[in-house]
Amino acid sequence: MTTLVSTTDTVTRDALAVLQPGFTGTTPPDWLLRRVGEGLASVGLFGRNIHSPEQLAALTARLRAERDDVLVAIDEEGGDVTRLEVRDGSSFPGNLALGSVDDVELTRGVARELGRRLAECGVNLNWAPSADVNSNPGNPVIGVRSFGAGPDLVARHTAAYVEGLQASGVAACTKHFPGHGDTAVDSHLALPSIEVDLETLHARELVPFRAAIAAGSKSVMSAHILLPALDTARPATLSPQILTGLLRQELGYEGLIVTDGMEMDAIAGTYGIERGSVLAIAAGADAICVGGGLADEATVLLLRDALVAAVRSGELPEERLADAAARVRALASWTQRARGAGSEPGAAVQEGTAPGTGAGSDIGLAAARRALRVTGTAAPLTEPVYVAGFTPVANIAVGAETPWGVAAELERLLPGTATGTYGGAGVDAVLRAAGERRIVAVVRDEHRHPWMGEALDRLLAARPDTVVVEMGLPEAPARGALHIATYGAARVCGTAAAEAITGARRA
């Protein structure tokens, strides 16, 4: 009887160890602290949990008072996807901007500085970078989150990002394996399928992941995508052929495998989070990410008990659960050893010149400036303008709460500037609101939104002196008196664009 109780306790602790749940609020709730004390080894943070760097540091310190080696994870890609700066927009341009510059030392420096800031706040696992090759420009969920459409370009920047981030003592989580770039469906909403053969998969999707593994990426995140060339029945997150056969055995990856959010409809709407979590661990995943939408104790207990029941029934081998938990604890040990050395690699970015940039302390703004593509020769604007933002629905990964655009910076540089947001064509309303002022039209992924292109056509016909700023994937032709492509919608991208429009430059 004593042996049975001991085994059961071990299984329960292991089941808790493989979960990466979220929570609500800016301080850890009592239930979370209690579960950390019982064996929960990871906690995921989202924008709702962060108010300031000081508050975040206090939050992580409270978690470590319960368990010193707890993994504190975050989805901080920089660029469009930010949690540290969810209310203001990121201080770092995203992957596409870095890929467009194509300076691996710049990418490494940006990732190192981002990692330094995370480490200072007590975060030690970042669900980044995105290593997806954005081969489908109509992709609704990756886009500017990718370094680009070329496998080799994406590979070299993925490796540099991993190296820079981990030099700051923060573990990278390269995603979304085996590659989410050729999808036309957002896995938050449904189950995408990538209809490519194995030759294409190896020549395109897998190239950046091989580079990430060679660079020592401490973790890899699976994608909720169906890849019939390898598994006709189950998405990658639940597929032994993909996680164990391809990632572990063929690519030789030994680090932690983390699932994408299990509450995403690609899993929750097909298998359910309980069944999906059991199948994911059985397939070779080591950590279950959940908490973006489900962020309560009931979810943690539901998944813990589902894993324990699967072990008891024989559906999930106890050895597989134990191996997964051991990998989580091994990464936690690495981050614990890395803590304390984290600020040193980022010192060059904070003081003096950031490597390869020719810029000083603000490496993010320096990178955003280098990424700009400006077409046209219009004179700098010196009078107040009207900023018309043609706003698409934000994808769930980005979130609708993060501000974007150029209005805030133009209002600072050109006092008296006004702005309006337009979700449809709205051109007549723009013209009325603008009056005699020059118009700055801000778009995001014009090529994916026909209504946006039609609005620009009408606006430019009426006001050919309009300045156009594209803050998404610049696939549509450049037009307007001045056309500025920022390769992303981070706050610093907006600042760099506003500087180009006005001829001003922040000191």
XYZ file of C-alpha atoms in Angstrom:
507
model
C 0.000 0.000 0.000
C 2.851 2.359 0.836
C 4.443 1.745 -2.580
C 1.147 2.442 -4.342
C 0.684 5.735 -2.518
C 4.286 6.733 -3.280
C 3.879 5.911 -6.969
C 0.596 7.805 -7.144
C 2.170 10.856 -5.500
C 5.041 10.750 -7.975
C 2.657 10.527 -10.923
C 0.626 13.442 -9.587
C 3.724 15.588 -9.144
C 4.897 14.690 -12.628
C 1.462 15.540 -14.052
C 1.656 18.972 -12.416
C 5.242 19.440 -13.587
C 4.361 19.185 -17.280
C 1.699 21.921 -17.158
C 2.375 25.558 -18.092
C -0.806 27.329 -16.934
C -1.751 30.974 -16.836
C -3.711 33.002 -14.299
C -5.492 36.328 -14.035
C -4.297 39.356 -12.110
C -0.966 41.055 -11.489
C -0.114 39.040 -8.374
C -0.033 35.234 -8.132
C -3.290 33.907 -6.642
C -3.179 31.630 -3.619
C -4.227 28.581 -5.633
C -1.286 29.032 -8.004
C 1.233 29.390 -5.183
C -0.200 26.282 -3.552
C 0.151 24.239 -6.755
C 3.700 25.519 -7.299
C 4.485 24.250 -3.830
C 2.974 20.881 -4.765
C 5.090 20.436 -7.884
C 3.848 22.777 -10.599
C 7.108 23.651 -12.356
C 6.023 26.321 -14.869
C 3.778 29.364 -15.055
C 2.816 31.269 -18.209
C 2.426 35.043 -18.251
C 0.251 37.135 -20.573
C -0.430 40.828 -21.059
C -3.137 40.771 -18.395
C -0.494 39.894 -15.782
C 1.858 42.804 -16.471
C 1.557 46.429 -15.412
C 5.188 47.507 -15.084
C 8.689 46.004 -14.917
C 8.769 46.550 -11.149
C 5.423 44.821 -10.657
C 6.512 41.928 -12.892
C 9.746 41.494 -10.933
C 7.740 41.357 -7.698
C 5.373 38.800 -9.223
C 8.169 36.468 -10.298
C 9.932 36.890 -6.945
C 6.754 35.781 -5.177
C 6.591 32.666 -7.363
C 10.225 31.870 -6.579
C 9.556 32.204 -2.877
C 7.508 29.020 -3.333
C 9.880 27.298 -5.744
C 13.246 28.773 -6.608
C 13.602 26.987 -9.959
C 10.099 27.664 -11.320
C 9.970 28.339 -15.049
C 8.273 31.655 -15.769
C 7.299 31.733 -19.438
C 6.039 34.535 -21.647
C 5.054 35.093 -25.278
C 7.364 38.027 -25.974
C 8.328 38.014 -29.638
C 8.813 41.759 -29.834
C 7.255 43.470 -32.816
C 3.533 42.917 -33.129
C 3.413 40.276 -30.379
C 4.383 41.818 -27.056
C 3.315 41.137 -23.485
C 5.904 43.265 -21.684
C 4.617 46.366 -23.490
C 1.112 45.295 -24.368
C -0.361 48.714 -23.517
C 2.141 50.861 -25.414
C 3.616 48.711 -28.177
C 7.021 47.089 -28.338
C 10.411 48.777 -28.092
C 11.707 46.185 -30.561
C 10.779 45.634 -34.210
C 9.568 42.148 -35.025
C 11.102 39.365 -37.037
C 10.179 40.597 -40.511
C 11.864 43.941 -39.890
C 15.011 42.162 -38.712
C 14.907 39.791 -41.655
C 14.526 42.688 -44.099
C 17.702 44.286 -42.717
C 19.396 40.865 -42.841
C 22.139 41.653 -40.347
C 22.481 38.641 -38.057
C 24.500 40.642 -35.519
C 21.619 43.104 -35.275
C 19.156 40.247 -34.724
C 21.448 38.710 -32.119
C 21.802 42.068 -30.367
C 18.037 42.726 -30.333
C 17.337 39.265 -28.909
C 20.071 39.680 -26.303
C 18.663 43.014 -25.144
C 15.122 41.640 -25.078
C 16.380 38.685 -23.061
C 18.187 41.005 -20.660
C 14.979 42.898 -19.961
C 13.058 39.654 -19.447
C 15.724 38.295 -17.113
C 15.701 41.483 -15.058
C 11.988 40.930 -14.491
C 12.499 37.299 -13.505
C 11.219 35.724 -16.738
C 13.371 32.797 -17.858
C 11.504 31.109 -20.741
C 10.381 32.995 -23.840
C 7.977 31.365 -26.313
C 10.031 32.818 -29.192
C 11.352 33.059 -31.862
C 8.982 32.195 -34.662
C 11.000 30.099 -37.125
C 8.148 29.793 -39.613
C 9.005 30.419 -43.256
C 6.222 32.724 -44.431
C 5.910 31.125 -47.865
C 2.200 31.972 -48.087
C 1.799 35.784 -48.096
C -1.901 35.313 -47.338
C -1.078 33.624 -44.035
C -3.463 35.164 -41.468
C -1.487 34.365 -38.306
C 2.262 34.464 -39.106
C 3.043 37.277 -41.578
C 5.402 39.820 -40.001
C 6.103 37.377 -37.151
C 8.336 35.497 -39.611
C 11.841 36.609 -40.587
C 10.812 36.182 -44.224
C 9.913 33.845 -47.072
C 13.362 32.340 -47.677
C 14.375 29.238 -45.674
C 18.052 30.171 -45.449
C 17.338 33.746 -44.359
C 14.886 32.541 -41.710
C 17.389 29.909 -40.554
C 20.297 32.289 -39.975
C 18.157 34.811 -38.110
C 16.448 32.113 -36.046
C 19.855 30.835 -34.944
C 21.073 34.364 -34.132
C 17.904 35.093 -32.143
C 18.246 31.869 -30.139
C 21.881 32.624 -29.379
C 21.199 36.219 -28.356
C 18.227 35.389 -26.158
C 19.964 32.524 -24.374
C 23.124 34.589 -23.845
C 20.961 36.605 -21.446
C 20.010 33.507 -19.477
C 16.517 33.216 -20.960
C 15.595 29.953 -22.656
C 14.349 30.209 -26.232
C 11.298 28.294 -27.442
C 11.562 28.053 -31.230
C 8.143 27.771 -32.874
C 5.887 26.546 -34.511
C 7.256 23.106 -35.378
C 7.228 21.779 -38.069
C 6.366 25.178 -39.600
C 3.200 27.309 -39.711
C 4.178 29.498 -42.652
C 2.229 27.843 -45.455
C -1.200 27.979 -43.836
C -4.303 29.921 -44.798
C -6.094 29.169 -41.512
C -5.386 30.510 -38.025
C -4.998 27.548 -35.638
C -6.563 29.659 -32.905
C -9.799 29.254 -34.848
C -9.593 25.926 -36.723
C -7.211 23.113 -37.689
C -4.982 24.109 -40.638
C -3.522 21.555 -43.036
C -0.236 21.913 -44.924
C -0.391 19.964 -48.150
C 3.315 19.631 -48.926
C 5.436 16.599 -49.721
C 8.381 15.513 -47.584
C 10.918 16.945 -50.021
C 9.380 20.413 -49.703
C 9.085 20.052 -45.936
C 12.790 19.311 -45.578
C 13.881 21.964 -48.080
C 11.696 24.725 -46.657
C 9.895 24.331 -43.307
C 12.546 22.321 -41.469
C 15.606 24.365 -42.460
C 15.184 26.991 -39.682
C 14.427 24.333 -37.072
C 17.621 22.490 -37.915
C 19.463 25.783 -37.440
C 17.725 26.410 -34.102
C 18.671 22.936 -32.871
C 22.280 23.486 -33.950
C 22.228 26.829 -32.087
C 21.146 25.029 -28.911
C 17.508 26.122 -28.589
C 16.445 24.961 -25.138
C 12.868 24.323 -26.209
C 10.717 23.943 -29.303
C 6.983 24.646 -29.561
C 4.747 22.382 -31.615
C 2.153 23.644 -34.082
C -1.493 22.638 -34.172
C -1.325 21.858 -37.886
C -2.117 18.757 -39.895
C 0.716 17.517 -42.088
C -0.694 14.621 -44.140
C 2.711 13.731 -45.591
C 3.666 12.495 -42.110
C 0.374 11.921 -40.296
C -3.017 11.951 -41.977
C -4.960 11.750 -38.718
C -3.421 13.904 -35.990
C -1.999 17.447 -35.892
C 1.692 17.839 -35.109
C 1.108 18.529 -31.399
C -0.559 15.123 -31.021
C 1.474 13.142 -33.541
C 4.125 10.583 -32.469
C 5.385 10.518 -36.062
C 6.101 14.260 -35.962
C 7.200 14.924 -32.376
C 9.050 11.670 -31.688
C 9.803 10.334 -35.158
C 10.749 13.571 -36.910
C 11.827 15.990 -34.175
C 13.441 13.624 -31.698
C 14.753 10.781 -33.828
C 15.385 12.265 -37.270
C 16.458 15.789 -36.262
C 18.095 14.606 -33.037
C 16.475 17.192 -30.776
C 16.975 16.533 -27.042
C 15.492 19.655 -25.441
C 12.041 20.467 -24.124
C 9.029 20.170 -26.446
C 6.256 22.604 -25.516
C 2.781 22.572 -27.059
C 1.119 25.651 -28.437
C -1.918 26.744 -26.391
C -4.176 23.736 -25.912
C -7.280 25.920 -25.644
C -6.867 26.965 -29.275
C -9.727 25.618 -31.365
C -7.431 23.457 -33.515
C -7.173 21.209 -30.416
C -9.960 22.249 -28.062
C -12.534 22.181 -30.851
C -11.484 18.768 -32.160
C -10.065 16.649 -29.322
C -10.784 18.758 -26.241
C -8.068 19.965 -23.894
C -8.117 16.904 -21.612
C -7.853 14.310 -24.358
C -5.530 16.561 -26.333
C -3.132 16.944 -23.397
C -2.902 13.194 -22.852
C -2.290 12.561 -26.555
C 0.331 15.340 -26.697
C 2.403 13.895 -23.844
C 2.035 10.406 -25.288
C 3.188 11.698 -28.691
C 6.388 13.172 -27.246
C 5.509 16.634 -25.933
C 6.942 17.501 -22.517
C 5.024 20.609 -21.469
C 1.386 21.569 -21.953
C 0.854 25.264 -22.587
C -2.591 26.396 -21.425
C -3.723 29.664 -19.953
C -4.221 32.197 -22.705
C -7.967 31.715 -22.493
C -8.329 29.222 -19.635
C -6.613 30.646 -16.592
C -7.993 29.115 -13.414
C -7.299 26.372 -10.907
C -10.075 24.184 -12.281
C -8.233 23.892 -15.616
C -4.983 22.910 -13.889
C -6.728 20.229 -11.830
C -8.668 19.002 -14.846
C -5.505 18.442 -16.872
C -3.529 17.037 -13.943
C -6.236 14.504 -13.222
C -6.607 13.597 -16.908
C -2.898 12.774 -17.106
C -2.952 10.779 -13.864
C -6.018 8.825 -15.017
C -4.346 8.063 -18.352
C -1.312 6.652 -16.536
C -3.507 4.545 -14.275
C -5.472 3.189 -17.235
C -2.315 2.342 -19.150
C -3.117 4.749 -21.998
C -0.133 6.953 -21.091
C 3.019 5.077 -20.048
C 4.231 6.264 -16.663
C 7.773 6.348 -18.044
C 6.741 8.823 -20.765
C 5.170 11.179 -18.213
C 8.237 10.865 -15.986
C 10.546 11.613 -18.925
C 8.490 14.710 -19.823
C 8.585 15.982 -16.233
C 12.343 15.350 -16.060
C 12.896 17.469 -19.169
C 10.894 20.323 -17.631
C 12.963 20.129 -14.456
C 16.190 19.971 -16.455
C 15.340 23.220 -18.227
C 14.373 24.782 -14.902
C 17.801 23.816 -13.574
C 19.506 25.402 -16.584
C 17.674 28.683 -16.082
C 18.491 28.616 -12.386
C 22.196 28.252 -13.179
C 21.952 30.952 -15.848
C 20.339 33.433 -13.477
C 22.816 36.036 -12.282
C 24.798 35.975 -15.506
C 21.859 37.269 -17.507
C 22.614 40.988 -17.366
C 26.224 40.698 -18.473
C 25.648 39.698 -22.143
C 23.249 42.609 -22.593
C 25.609 45.232 -21.178
C 27.052 46.081 -24.595
C 23.579 46.928 -25.799
C 22.832 49.184 -22.856
C 26.128 51.026 -22.806
C 28.029 52.200 -25.853
C 27.365 50.729 -29.254
C 25.209 47.666 -29.925
C 27.143 45.115 -31.997
C 26.659 45.508 -35.724
C 24.215 48.397 -35.485
C 26.208 51.581 -35.238
C 23.546 52.593 -32.735
C 23.631 53.431 -29.074
C 21.481 52.150 -26.264
C 18.144 52.086 -28.101
C 18.860 49.121 -30.327
C 15.165 48.561 -31.046
C 14.620 51.985 -32.582
C 17.916 51.737 -34.440
C 16.767 48.433 -35.939
C 13.354 49.854 -36.879
C 15.009 52.770 -38.661
C 17.215 50.430 -40.665
C 14.228 48.313 -41.689
C 12.234 51.163 -43.289
C 11.687 51.043 -47.045
C 10.777 54.499 -48.340
C 9.477 55.019 -51.891
C 8.995 58.552 -53.221
C 10.663 61.900 -52.674
C 8.019 64.054 -50.998
C 9.321 66.939 -48.902
C 9.157 66.419 -45.120
C 5.822 67.402 -43.614
C 6.015 70.299 -41.171
C 2.323 71.157 -40.615
C -0.347 69.177 -38.720
C -1.720 66.240 -40.706
C -4.704 63.914 -40.576
C -3.865 60.279 -39.842
C -6.416 57.806 -41.211
C -5.902 54.312 -39.815
C -7.510 51.593 -41.915
C -7.677 48.911 -39.257
C -8.114 45.186 -39.895
C -9.260 42.749 -37.233
C -6.180 41.783 -35.222
C -5.301 38.109 -35.080
C -5.507 36.503 -31.668
C -1.749 36.051 -31.255
C -1.228 39.795 -31.635
C -4.294 40.853 -29.662
C -6.481 43.884 -30.187
C -5.316 45.700 -27.045
C -1.835 46.639 -28.282
C -1.805 50.062 -29.984
C -0.135 50.477 -33.364
C 0.275 53.102 -36.043
C 2.056 56.443 -36.430
C -0.525 58.804 -34.943
C 0.935 59.141 -31.447
C 4.400 60.047 -32.710
C 3.070 62.397 -35.410
C 0.948 64.167 -32.789
C 4.153 64.735 -30.831
C 6.184 65.891 -33.828
C 3.379 67.873 -35.493
C 1.147 69.358 -32.772
C -2.418 69.747 -33.947
C -2.387 66.484 -35.874
C -5.710 64.617 -35.698
C -6.523 60.979 -36.275
C -9.405 58.634 -37.039
C -9.848 54.883 -37.313
C -11.743 53.260 -40.151
C -12.714 49.603 -40.223
C -14.275 49.786 -43.684
C -13.758 51.970 -46.720
C -14.838 55.243 -45.073
C -13.059 57.447 -47.624
C -15.676 60.208 -47.681
C -15.451 60.422 -43.898
C -11.663 60.653 -44.110
C -11.835 63.513 -46.615
C -14.337 65.426 -44.481
C -12.294 64.962 -41.316
C -9.000 65.871 -42.979
C -10.178 69.117 -44.528
C -7.141 70.888 -45.989
C -4.602 68.902 -44.017
C -2.324 66.367 -45.690
C -3.474 62.807 -45.148
C -1.338 59.981 -43.809
C -3.081 56.682 -44.529
C -1.936 53.782 -42.355
C -2.658 50.223 -43.474
C -1.686 46.751 -42.328
C -1.482 43.852 -44.794
C -3.277 45.678 -47.607
C -2.800 42.646 -49.881
C -4.999 40.507 -47.602
C -7.874 42.994 -47.334
C -9.521 44.017 -50.631
C -11.571 46.727 -48.894
C -8.338 48.345 -47.761
C -6.932 48.473 -51.295
C -10.195 49.919 -52.621
C -10.136 52.606 -49.926
C -6.595 53.604 -50.874
C -7.553 53.720 -54.561
C -10.363 56.157 -53.844
C -8.336 58.194 -51.391
C -5.378 58.591 -53.737
C -7.677 59.519 -56.620
C -9.068 62.361 -54.506
C -5.843 63.280 -52.700
C -2.762 62.114 -54.646
C -0.483 63.852 -52.118
C -1.464 61.257 -49.471
C 1.353 59.524 -47.601
C 0.831 55.759 -47.244
C 2.366 53.754 -44.398
C 2.187 49.951 -44.683
C 2.784 48.341 -41.272
C 2.222 44.752 -42.270
C 3.602 42.544 -45.016
C 4.450 44.923 -47.907
C 3.084 42.782 -50.742
C 0.899 45.438 -52.386
C 2.558 47.891 -54.828
C 4.023 51.049 -53.314
C 1.882 54.107 -54.058
C 1.147 57.573 -52.763
C 3.277 60.707 -52.711
C 5.409 58.858 -50.184
C 5.131 55.160 -49.366
C 6.762 53.795 -46.235
C 6.977 50.076 -45.458
C 7.858 49.413 -41.807
C 7.766 45.575 -41.890
C 5.804 45.488 -38.658
C 3.559 47.479 -36.361
C 5.677 47.762 -33.216
C 5.772 51.146 -31.502
C 9.346 51.741 -32.687
C 8.286 51.007 -36.273
C 5.708 53.776 -35.973
C 8.328 56.105 -34.524
C 10.743 55.395 -37.363
C 8.000 56.006 -39.942
C 6.967 59.290 -38.305
C 10.585 60.432 -38.407
C 10.750 59.671 -42.117
C 7.532 61.576 -42.769
C 8.623 64.687 -40.876
C 12.372 64.592 -41.378
C 12.750 64.671 -37.600
C 14.877 62.232 -35.679
C 14.755 61.568 -31.986
C 18.095 62.164 -30.256
